Amino acid sequence: MPSKEDLYQLFVEKAELVSAKVTTIAHEDDALKYVINLCGEKEACQLLVSGCEADLSDKAEALCETKQKKVIAAPGLNADLYKKLAAQAKKAGFECIDKGMRDHLAGVDIGFTYAEYGIADTGTLMLDCPSEELRLATMVSEFHVCVLPKSKIKANTYAVEKMMLTRMKKTPDYLAFITGASRTADIERVLALGVHGPLELHILILED
Amino acid sequence: MQKAHNLKEYREELHETLDNDFLRTTLDNFAIAYRAGRANAFKGMDVRGLIQEIADSKDAAAQNADALYKEFKANAEAAGVHVHFAKDGDEANRIITKIAKDADCKKIVKSKSMTAEETLLNHDLEDAGIEVTETDLGEWIIQLRHEGPSHMVMPAIHLSRFQVGDLFTEVTGKKQDTEIEKLVKVARRELRQKYVEADMGISGANFAIAETGGIGIVTNEGNARLVTTLPRVHVALMGIDKLLPNLRDALRILKVLPRNATGQQLTSYVTWITGNNECLAAEDGKKEIHYVVLDNGRSELIKDPLFSQVNRCVRCGACANVCPVYRLVGGHKMGHIYIGAIGLILTYFFHGKDKAKNLVQNCINCEACKDVCAGGIDLPRLIKEIHARIQDEDGHPLPSFLLGKVMRNRKLFHTLLRTAKWGQKPVAEKDGFIRHLPMIFSKEHSFRALPTIAETPFRDWWKENRPEVENPKYRVALFSGCVQDFVYPEQMQAAVDVFAANGVAMEFPEKQSCCGLPVQMMGETKASRDVAAQNLRAFEPDAYDYIVTLCASCAAHLKHNYPKLVMDKPSLKLRADAFSAKIIDYSSFVNDVLKVEAKDFTQSGEKATYHAPCHLCRGLDVHEAPRQLIEKSGMEYVECAEEEVCCGFGGTFSMKFPELSAELLKKKLDNVEATGADTLLTDCPGCIMQLRGGLKRRGSKVQVKHVAEVMSKHKK
Ligand code: SF4
Ligand code: SF4
């Protein structure tokens, strides 16, 4: 059996290989700080990568304009943590939401979530998201920041099989393995990140 | 998509792609990067073991398909999903169109589904007045261009950024850049509003899990998650081949699928959906979900003793990634909808004989696909079998029929070869090549020179010169194959020399004939069976420790195919098993059995490089022996790039598709010359014929020899 430390090392190595940004934190509060900082630093609309000046069809352009303020979406957080996050966000001038994702399909800046498990041999996060709000937060956000408790890192997918089955049997269920940011190599096989889902995946490993 | 009506039209199509430099370069770069990426992704894993497990579990699932479907349906329905069965593509399309109409859906977003390509679902939906948008970037691009996919995993691999830039300019009505990053972002924005507007999402499924009634979808872009989340209706279309008993089997396939597809450890997203999950756009907050399970010939396939293994395919596309022919001609020419090796097979079963008949001839039988297949499917064998079936149904082309006739009669065949020796006299050069090609060849064959028939065939030499070996350590029978018997007897003589010096007593059973691979390659099954039976009767396997052959193709054919060819004749089958167990190739015999040592050879230090014959490295899994022998023989072995890639000979393939054979050879020889070695060694006379002929035409100084020849030459 590999030790907890080995699994952690392997997880970090593998996650970084698929361009996830991994940070280890000592306390949940550090995660909040991280999210607020990241939101502050990031360009108002990450799509500037393509340049909002990059011309879109009129319809796609219109969707762009529905977004006025930086938004952090954090459905699925426990109430206390959410309250803290919302307060800090407000101070920083960001909107913080835990529902109503469908009103934000043009994209939110940051989706903030908790993973249930980490899978070391591929650097994968396992997130169970039967709630649509949570699911959308991990998809329409430009950056996805996810907290993973260190003790929840398992060796491989077989080691999470039982846990998966327990969840799947409580139907309906919608469970995801997430490994790195959304990616495509469909044009000339050149890797490009963030095609439909997040452009960046940040993993915060919480010492516990 | 495949449109050619006959081989001639098909070859014209091939020419078009051969001239497409962009595509050629992309596929070349990909082939090389893929091999390294895949090896890296599997590092430290027992790949063979894993593939065997997948093959076993998929076979079991196929045998149980009916029960699995029932269990899957019951569990899915209990979780609020509607499950439909469609016996063919039309029925599947009808069911899906009706679901859309009943639920009043006008706009659909789709995530990638090869099964929907198979049924041409979009056509039917569009005919019904529904707007369908593909959301996978590659699929969207080809949809906008009104094309079919050219690769299972990378459907738009045939297009350049410039073509995509122009296309997006047209679509957005605004001038677009050609920077890939930006094009991807444009697609992201354009497609986002499509999700928002859609009432229905259509996906495929990579796994249909009976124990939970749920599905698993593997993607990189994440579009499947949006397609299955945002619209109020979700339809998943899947073949019955996706049914698995449990989650464990799916997780196992997941270990191989992305690694084999793109060399990734895992795709960015794997989505597991069980039951009618929450949907805030629906009136009751629940998504309406339908699973459409498609047969379309699959259940027939499962019942076929040989073809049932097709069910193991997990659609990773690896068989196209490694196929040297696909690499040359690109996707649309190597399959109708499904492409690559599996594409050739599925085209026949899903889209019919007419679509498949030209395609199946375009396999050189290099076995690269078989070697890499996630399900361990014997793809080249199935392709040949389909070729034979089509010929049996449609009638055999004359050359193939004649060759079959000749081969079945050893005496006639050998007489013809002996006569040819006289016929070639006027055109034979002293250097062992024919001066100009005989009339039956067109100009396209002039990429390589052809050898002359030898003055004395090996079988005649043997009668005069067979060595007496006292107190032998081993007793072996020699199998020469026709090329070494009649064209390159010196290779056999070189082997005899080294064998005799190492205490090997030899027999050369005179009634042996061609191994029969050429006729099998041409789809002449009957002739290939008859030839096998003749050879089996010519050898008394119990009398020898080994049956040695210097021809890699013969060796692989004798070893692997003979027992299968005589399967229906019980007495011969036993003999074939014994025979096959004794077959060994030259290099393995000399290196691993005789264990010759470097001290027995003069150390010359000359540089030699190596070409690994397909049927040796993949057919027999022999990799190290020949390379070790080269070093033992006193030469310095320099590795050649893409050493284990086909040289383009493929026997009759090079006759049928000279332009492809020439291209494969060119690449091979470029790599060989780049090593700077003066000698190129290999262990298959067919490869030697191809390589020597090509080098001669280039006026190259590189000498091609059989490994046996340098061993004999350098023997102290
Ligand atoms: S045997 Fe070789 S040529 Fe034929 S399909 Fe497989 S990889 Fe392609
Ligand atoms: S036949 Fe094998 S290699 Fe080809 S796509 Fe199917 S599983 Fe992959």
Coordinates of C-alpha atoms in Angstrom, one line a residue, chain A residues 14 17-18 46-47 49-51 53-61 63-65 102 104-107 121-122 124 129-133 135-136 138-142 156-158 160-162 164-165 168-169 171-199, chain B residues 22 26 29-30 33 79 107 135-138 141 153-157 159-161 164 172 174-176 180-186 188-193 195-197 211-212 220-226 228-230 247-248 251-252 254-255 259 264-281 286:
Chain A
K14 CA 0.0 13.7 -12.6
L17 CA 1.2 17.0 -16.2
V18 CA -2.3 17.9 -17.5
Q46 CA -10.9 35.7 -20.0
L47 CA -12.3 35.5 -23.5
V49 CA -7.6 35.6 -24.9
S50 CA -9.4 35.6 -28.2
G51 CA -9.9 39.3 -27.7
E53 CA -12.3 42.5 -30.1
A54 CA -12.1 39.1 -32.0
D55 CA -15.2 39.3 -33.9
L56 CA -18.1 37.1 -33.1
S57 CA -21.4 36.7 -34.8
D58 CA -23.9 39.2 -33.5
K59 CA -25.8 36.6 -31.5
A60 CA -22.7 35.3 -29.7
E61 CA -21.7 38.8 -29.1
L63 CA -24.5 36.8 -25.0
C64 CA -21.2 38.3 -24.0
E65 CA -22.8 41.5 -23.1
R102 CA -28.7 29.4 -15.8
H104 CA -25.0 33.1 -16.1
L105 CA -24.5 30.9 -19.1
A106 CA -22.3 33.6 -20.7
G107 CA -19.8 32.4 -18.2
D121 CA -2.5 7.7 -10.9
T122 CA -4.1 10.1 -13.3
T124 CA -8.2 13.2 -11.4
C129 CA -22.9 16.7 -8.9
P130 CA -26.5 15.5 -9.1
S131 CA -27.4 19.2 -8.4
E132 CA -27.6 21.1 -11.7
E133 CA -26.2 24.3 -10.1
R135 CA -22.6 20.8 -12.3
L136 CA -22.9 24.1 -14.2
T138 CA -17.8 23.4 -12.9
M139 CA -18.6 23.8 -16.6
V140 CA -19.4 27.4 -17.4
S141 CA -16.7 28.9 -15.2
E142 CA -13.6 30.2 -16.9
N156 CA -6.7 4.6 -8.8
T157 CA -10.2 4.3 -10.1
Y158 CA -10.7 0.8 -8.8
V160 CA -13.2 4.6 -5.8
E161 CA -15.4 2.0 -7.5
K162 CA -17.4 1.2 -4.4
M164 CA -19.1 5.5 -7.1
L165 CA -21.5 2.6 -7.0
M168 CA -24.9 5.8 -8.6
K169 CA -27.4 3.6 -6.9
T171 CA -30.5 7.7 -8.5
P172 CA -30.6 10.0 -10.2
D173 CA -26.9 10.7 -10.2
Y174 CA -24.5 12.7 -12.2
L175 CA -20.9 12.0 -11.4
A176 CA -17.7 13.4 -13.0
F177 CA -14.1 12.6 -13.3
I178 CA -12.3 15.8 -14.1
T179 CA -8.6 15.7 -15.2
G180 CA -7.1 19.1 -16.1
A181 CA -8.9 21.8 -18.0
S182 CA -11.2 21.4 -20.9
R183 CA -9.0 20.7 -24.0
T184 CA -9.1 20.0 -27.7
A185 CA -6.6 19.1 -30.3
D186 CA -9.1 19.1 -33.1
I187 CA -7.4 21.7 -35.2
E188 CA -4.1 20.4 -36.6
R189 CA -3.7 18.4 -33.5
V190 CA -2.5 21.5 -31.6
L191 CA -3.5 21.4 -28.0
A192 CA -5.8 24.2 -26.9
L193 CA -7.3 24.6 -23.5
G194 CA -10.7 25.7 -22.5
V195 CA -12.9 24.8 -25.5
H196 CA -16.2 24.3 -23.8
G197 CA -15.4 24.0 -20.1
P198 CA -13.0 25.9 -17.9
L199 CA -9.8 27.3 -19.3
Chain B
F22 CA -0.7 19.3 -45.7
T26 CA 0.0 16.2 -40.4
N29 CA 3.9 14.0 -37.5
F30 CA 1.0 12.5 -35.7
A33 CA 4.2 11.7 -31.9
A79 CA -34.4 5.3 -12.4
K107 CA -33.1 22.9 -31.7
T135 CA -20.7 20.8 -30.4
D136 CA -17.5 18.8 -30.6
L137 CA -15.1 21.2 -32.2
G138 CA -13.9 18.8 -34.9
I141 CA -16.1 22.1 -38.3
V153 CA -11.1 10.6 -32.4
M154 CA -10.0 13.6 -34.5
P155 CA -12.7 14.0 -37.1
A156 CA -11.2 17.1 -38.7
I157 CA -7.6 16.1 -38.8
L159 CA -8.1 20.3 -42.3
S160 CA -5.6 23.1 -41.8
R161 CA -6.0 26.2 -39.5
V164 CA -10.9 26.5 -40.4
T172 CA -19.5 34.5 -38.0
K174 CA -16.5 38.6 -39.4
K175 CA -12.9 38.2 -40.6
Q176 CA -11.2 35.6 -38.4
I180 CA -5.6 28.1 -33.3
E181 CA -6.0 29.4 -29.8
K182 CA -8.3 32.1 -31.1
L183 CA -10.3 29.9 -33.4
V184 CA -11.0 27.6 -30.5
K185 CA -12.2 30.6 -28.4
V186 CA -14.5 31.7 -31.2
R188 CA -16.4 28.4 -27.6
R189 CA -18.4 31.6 -27.8
E190 CA -20.4 30.6 -30.9
L191 CA -21.4 27.3 -29.5
R192 CA -22.2 28.5 -26.0
Q193 CA -25.4 30.2 -27.3
Y195 CA -26.5 25.2 -25.8
V196 CA -28.5 28.0 -24.3
E197 CA -31.1 27.8 -27.0
E211 CA -25.8 -3.1 -13.0
T212 CA -26.7 0.6 -12.6
N220 CA -11.9 16.0 -23.6
E221 CA -13.8 19.2 -24.5
G222 CA -16.5 18.9 -21.9
N223 CA -19.3 19.4 -24.4
A224 CA -21.0 16.2 -23.4
R225 CA -21.5 17.6 -19.9
L226 CA -23.2 20.7 -21.3
T228 CA -26.5 16.4 -21.2
T229 CA -27.2 19.2 -18.7
L230 CA -28.6 22.3 -20.3
L247 CA -18.8 -0.5 -13.5
R248 CA -15.6 -2.4 -13.0
L251 CA -13.2 1.4 -15.4
R252 CA -10.9 -1.2 -16.9
L254 CA -11.1 3.4 -19.3
K255 CA -7.5 2.5 -18.4
R259 CA -4.0 6.0 -23.6
Q264 CA -3.5 10.6 -22.6
Q265 CA -3.6 9.0 -19.2
L266 CA -7.3 10.0 -19.0
T267 CA -9.5 12.4 -20.9
S268 CA -10.4 15.7 -19.2
Y269 CA -13.9 14.5 -18.5
V270 CA -15.6 11.2 -17.8
T271 CA -19.2 11.7 -17.1
W272 CA -21.3 9.1 -15.4
I273 CA -25.1 9.6 -15.7
T274 CA -27.6 7.4 -13.9
G275 CA -31.3 8.2 -14.0
N276 CA -33.3 11.2 -14.9
N277 CA -31.2 13.9 -13.2
E278 CA -32.2 17.3 -12.2
C279 CA -33.0 19.8 -14.9
L280 CA -34.1 23.3 -13.9
A281 CA -35.4 24.1 -17.4
K286 CA -36.5 16.5 -14.0

